[in-house]
mmCIF file of C-alpha atoms in Angstrom:
data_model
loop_
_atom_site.group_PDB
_atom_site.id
_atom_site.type_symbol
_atom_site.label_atom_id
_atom_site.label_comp_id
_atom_site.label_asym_id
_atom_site.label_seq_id
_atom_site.Cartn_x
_atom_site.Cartn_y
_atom_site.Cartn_z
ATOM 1 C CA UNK F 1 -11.487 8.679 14.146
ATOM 2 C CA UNK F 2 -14.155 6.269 12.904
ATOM 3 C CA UNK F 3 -14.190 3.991 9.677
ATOM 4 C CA UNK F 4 -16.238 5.499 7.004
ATOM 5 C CA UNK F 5 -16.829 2.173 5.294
ATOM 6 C CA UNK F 6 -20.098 0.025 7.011
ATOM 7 C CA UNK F 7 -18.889 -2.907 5.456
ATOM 8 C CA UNK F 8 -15.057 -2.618 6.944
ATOM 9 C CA UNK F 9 -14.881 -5.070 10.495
ATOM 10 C CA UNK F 10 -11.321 -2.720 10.236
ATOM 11 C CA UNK F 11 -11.399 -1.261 13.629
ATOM 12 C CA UNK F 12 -9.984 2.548 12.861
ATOM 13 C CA UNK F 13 -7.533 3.913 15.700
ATOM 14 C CA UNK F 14 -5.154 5.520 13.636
ATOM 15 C CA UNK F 15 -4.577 7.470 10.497
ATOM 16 C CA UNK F 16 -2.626 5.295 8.120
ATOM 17 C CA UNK F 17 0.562 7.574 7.739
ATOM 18 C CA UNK F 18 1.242 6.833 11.321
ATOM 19 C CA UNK F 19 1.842 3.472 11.153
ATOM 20 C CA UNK F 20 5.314 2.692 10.867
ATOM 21 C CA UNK F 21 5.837 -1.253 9.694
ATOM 22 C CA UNK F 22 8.664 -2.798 11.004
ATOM 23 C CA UNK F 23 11.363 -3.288 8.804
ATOM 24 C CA UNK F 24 11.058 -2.260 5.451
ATOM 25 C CA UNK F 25 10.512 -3.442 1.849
ATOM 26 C CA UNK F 26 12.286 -2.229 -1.587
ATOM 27 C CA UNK F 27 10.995 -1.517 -4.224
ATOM 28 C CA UNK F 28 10.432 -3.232 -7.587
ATOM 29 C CA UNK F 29 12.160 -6.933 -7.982
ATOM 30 C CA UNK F 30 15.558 -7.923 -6.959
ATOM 31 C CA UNK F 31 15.918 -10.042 -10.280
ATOM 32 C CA UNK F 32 14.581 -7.223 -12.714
ATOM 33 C CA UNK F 33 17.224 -5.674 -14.749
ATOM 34 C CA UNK F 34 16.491 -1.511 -15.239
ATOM 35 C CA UNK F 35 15.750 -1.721 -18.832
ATOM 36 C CA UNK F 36 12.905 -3.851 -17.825
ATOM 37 C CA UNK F 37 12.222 -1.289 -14.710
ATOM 38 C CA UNK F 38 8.890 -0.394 -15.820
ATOM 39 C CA UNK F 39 7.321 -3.917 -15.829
ATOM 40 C CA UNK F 40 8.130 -4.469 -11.707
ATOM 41 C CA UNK F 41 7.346 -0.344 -10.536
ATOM 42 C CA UNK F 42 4.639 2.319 -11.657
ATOM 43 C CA UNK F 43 3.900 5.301 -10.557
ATOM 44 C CA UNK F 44 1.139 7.525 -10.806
ATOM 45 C CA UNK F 45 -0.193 11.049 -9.856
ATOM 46 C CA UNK F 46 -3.279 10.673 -8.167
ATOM 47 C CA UNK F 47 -4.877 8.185 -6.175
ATOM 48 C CA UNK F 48 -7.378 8.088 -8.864
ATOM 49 C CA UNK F 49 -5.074 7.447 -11.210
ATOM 50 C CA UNK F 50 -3.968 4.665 -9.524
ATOM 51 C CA UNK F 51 -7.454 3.174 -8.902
ATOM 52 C CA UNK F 52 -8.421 3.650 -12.339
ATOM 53 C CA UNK F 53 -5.548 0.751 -13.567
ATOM 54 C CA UNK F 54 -5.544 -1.392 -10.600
ATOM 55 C CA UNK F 55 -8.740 -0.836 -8.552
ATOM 56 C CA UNK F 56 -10.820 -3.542 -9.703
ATOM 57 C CA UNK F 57 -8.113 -6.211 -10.365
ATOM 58 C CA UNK F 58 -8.458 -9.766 -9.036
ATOM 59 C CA UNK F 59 -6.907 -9.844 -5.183
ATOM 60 C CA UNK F 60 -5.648 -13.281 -5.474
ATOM 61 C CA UNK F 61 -3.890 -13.108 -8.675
ATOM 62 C CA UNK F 62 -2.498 -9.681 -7.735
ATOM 63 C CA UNK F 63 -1.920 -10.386 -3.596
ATOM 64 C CA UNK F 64 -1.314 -6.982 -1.813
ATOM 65 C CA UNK F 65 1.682 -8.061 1.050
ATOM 66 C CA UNK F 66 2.153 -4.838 2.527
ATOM 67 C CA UNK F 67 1.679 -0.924 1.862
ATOM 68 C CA UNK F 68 3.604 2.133 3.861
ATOM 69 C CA UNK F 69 2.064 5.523 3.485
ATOM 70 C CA UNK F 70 5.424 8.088 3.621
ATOM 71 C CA UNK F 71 4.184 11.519 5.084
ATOM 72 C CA UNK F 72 5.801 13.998 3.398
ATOM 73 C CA UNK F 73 7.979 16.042 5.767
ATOM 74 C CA UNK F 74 8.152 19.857 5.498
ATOM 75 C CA UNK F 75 11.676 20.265 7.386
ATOM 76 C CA UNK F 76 12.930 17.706 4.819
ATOM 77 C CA UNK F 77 12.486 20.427 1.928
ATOM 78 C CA UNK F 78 13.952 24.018 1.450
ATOM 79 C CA UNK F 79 12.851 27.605 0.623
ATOM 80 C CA UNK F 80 12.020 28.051 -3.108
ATOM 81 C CA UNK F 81 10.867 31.614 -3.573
ATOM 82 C CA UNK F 82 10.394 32.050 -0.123
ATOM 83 C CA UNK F 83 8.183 29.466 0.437
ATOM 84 C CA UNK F 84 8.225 25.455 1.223
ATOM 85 C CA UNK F 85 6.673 22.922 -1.758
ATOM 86 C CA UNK F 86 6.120 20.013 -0.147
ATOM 87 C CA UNK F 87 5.264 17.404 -2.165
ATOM 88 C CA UNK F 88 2.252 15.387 -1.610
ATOM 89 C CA UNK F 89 2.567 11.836 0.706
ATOM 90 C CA UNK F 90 3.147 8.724 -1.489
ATOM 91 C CA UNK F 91 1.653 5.653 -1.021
ATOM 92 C CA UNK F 92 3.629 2.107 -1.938
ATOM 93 C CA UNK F 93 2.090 -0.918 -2.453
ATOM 94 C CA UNK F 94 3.955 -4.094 -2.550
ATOM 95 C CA UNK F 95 2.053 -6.819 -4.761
ATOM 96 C CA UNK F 96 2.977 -10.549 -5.792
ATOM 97 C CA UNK F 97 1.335 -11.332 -9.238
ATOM 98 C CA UNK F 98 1.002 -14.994 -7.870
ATOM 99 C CA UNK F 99 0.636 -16.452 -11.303
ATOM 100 C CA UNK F 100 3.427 -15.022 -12.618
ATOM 101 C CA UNK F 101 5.985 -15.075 -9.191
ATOM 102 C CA UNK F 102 6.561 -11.623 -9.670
ATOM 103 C CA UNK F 103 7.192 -8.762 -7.410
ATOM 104 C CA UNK F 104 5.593 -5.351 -8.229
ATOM 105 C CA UNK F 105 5.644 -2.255 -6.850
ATOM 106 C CA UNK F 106 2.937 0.620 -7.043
ATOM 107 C CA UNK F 107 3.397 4.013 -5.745
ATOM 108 C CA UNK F 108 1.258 7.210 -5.996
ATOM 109 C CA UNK F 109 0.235 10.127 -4.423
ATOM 110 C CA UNK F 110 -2.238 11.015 -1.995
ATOM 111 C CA UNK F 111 -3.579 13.154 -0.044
ATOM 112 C CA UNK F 112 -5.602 13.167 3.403
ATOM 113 C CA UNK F 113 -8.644 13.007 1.617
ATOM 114 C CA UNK F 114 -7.890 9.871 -0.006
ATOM 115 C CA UNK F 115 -7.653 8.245 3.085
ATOM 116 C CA UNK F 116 -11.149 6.833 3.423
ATOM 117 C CA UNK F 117 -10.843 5.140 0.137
ATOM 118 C CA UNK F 118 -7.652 3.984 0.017
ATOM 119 C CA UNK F 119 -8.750 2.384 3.229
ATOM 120 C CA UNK F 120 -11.855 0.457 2.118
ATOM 121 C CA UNK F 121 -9.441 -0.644 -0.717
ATOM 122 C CA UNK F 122 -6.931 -2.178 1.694
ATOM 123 C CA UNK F 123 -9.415 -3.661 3.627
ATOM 124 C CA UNK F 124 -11.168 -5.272 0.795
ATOM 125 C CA UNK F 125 -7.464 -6.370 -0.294
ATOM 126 C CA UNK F 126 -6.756 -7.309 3.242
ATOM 127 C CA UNK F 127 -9.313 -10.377 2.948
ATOM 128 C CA UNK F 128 -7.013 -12.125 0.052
ATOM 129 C CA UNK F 129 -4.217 -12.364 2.042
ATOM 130 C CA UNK F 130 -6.095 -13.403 5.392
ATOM 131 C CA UNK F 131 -7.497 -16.425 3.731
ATOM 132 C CA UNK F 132 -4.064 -17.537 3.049
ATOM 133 C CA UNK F 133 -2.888 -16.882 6.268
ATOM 134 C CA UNK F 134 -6.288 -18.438 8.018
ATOM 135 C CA UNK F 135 -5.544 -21.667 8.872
ATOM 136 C CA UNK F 136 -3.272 -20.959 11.146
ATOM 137 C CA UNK F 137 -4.108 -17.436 12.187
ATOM 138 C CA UNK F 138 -4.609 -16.685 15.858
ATOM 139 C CA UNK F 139 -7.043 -14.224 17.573
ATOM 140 C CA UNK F 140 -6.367 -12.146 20.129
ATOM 141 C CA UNK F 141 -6.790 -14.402 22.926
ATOM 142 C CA UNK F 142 -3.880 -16.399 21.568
ATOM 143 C CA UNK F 143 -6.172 -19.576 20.865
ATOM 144 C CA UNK F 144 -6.812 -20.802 17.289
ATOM 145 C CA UNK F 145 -10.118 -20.127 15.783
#
């Protein structure tokens, strides 16, 4: 598999469903009550969808932390009619709206098509987060840079 975006320095071993972060993060905010639900989790049908509210918002005031493609799982789902509807994968995003302290949640669906997009997007929200994290960031060799 190769990265489809020149500008990426992402090197591209795996699809993104098959990572599996450790541990695992819920959804929303802890501290929002459900009548208030909406303000803390959104979801939407379509990648595009998605990108079309938050795609060009400002990385440091809304800091992706961490996304977890689900695959959808055919044995998870019976028969209807004879045949299996599986629903498309999901895709969360975990967010901090850093100038509001607020955990948010995104989710929507997607398909393997979406992949090389939602891809560049990560990596181009990727680069907020490193720059916090950069001072004290290690490479590979275990030295600081």
């Amino acid at each position: 598999m190769t990265n489809s975006n020149p500008n990426s320095t992402v090197k591209v071993s795996r699809h993104l469903w098959e990572y599996d972060h450790p541990f695992y993060c819920a959804e929303g905010n802890y501290y929002t009550s459900g009548d208030q639900w909406d303000e803390v989790y959104t979801s939407y049908d379509s990648w595009a969808d998605f990108i079309a509210e938050w795609g060009d918002t400002d990385p440091d005031l809304n800091l992706v932390f961490r996304w977890d493609w689900i695959k959808s799982n055919p044995d998870d789902y019976e028969p209807d009619d004879g045949a299996i509807r599986v629903p498309e994968d999901k895709l969360f995003i975990f967010w901090v709206l850093q100038r509001k302290a607020l955990l948010r949640t995104t989710v929507c669906a997607v398909t393997a098509a979406d992949e090389p997009a939602v891809r560049a997007w990560l990596d181009h929200r990727a680069k907020a987060i490193a720059a916090i994290w950069e001072p004290i960031s290690l490479t590979h060799s275990g030295e600081r840079r």
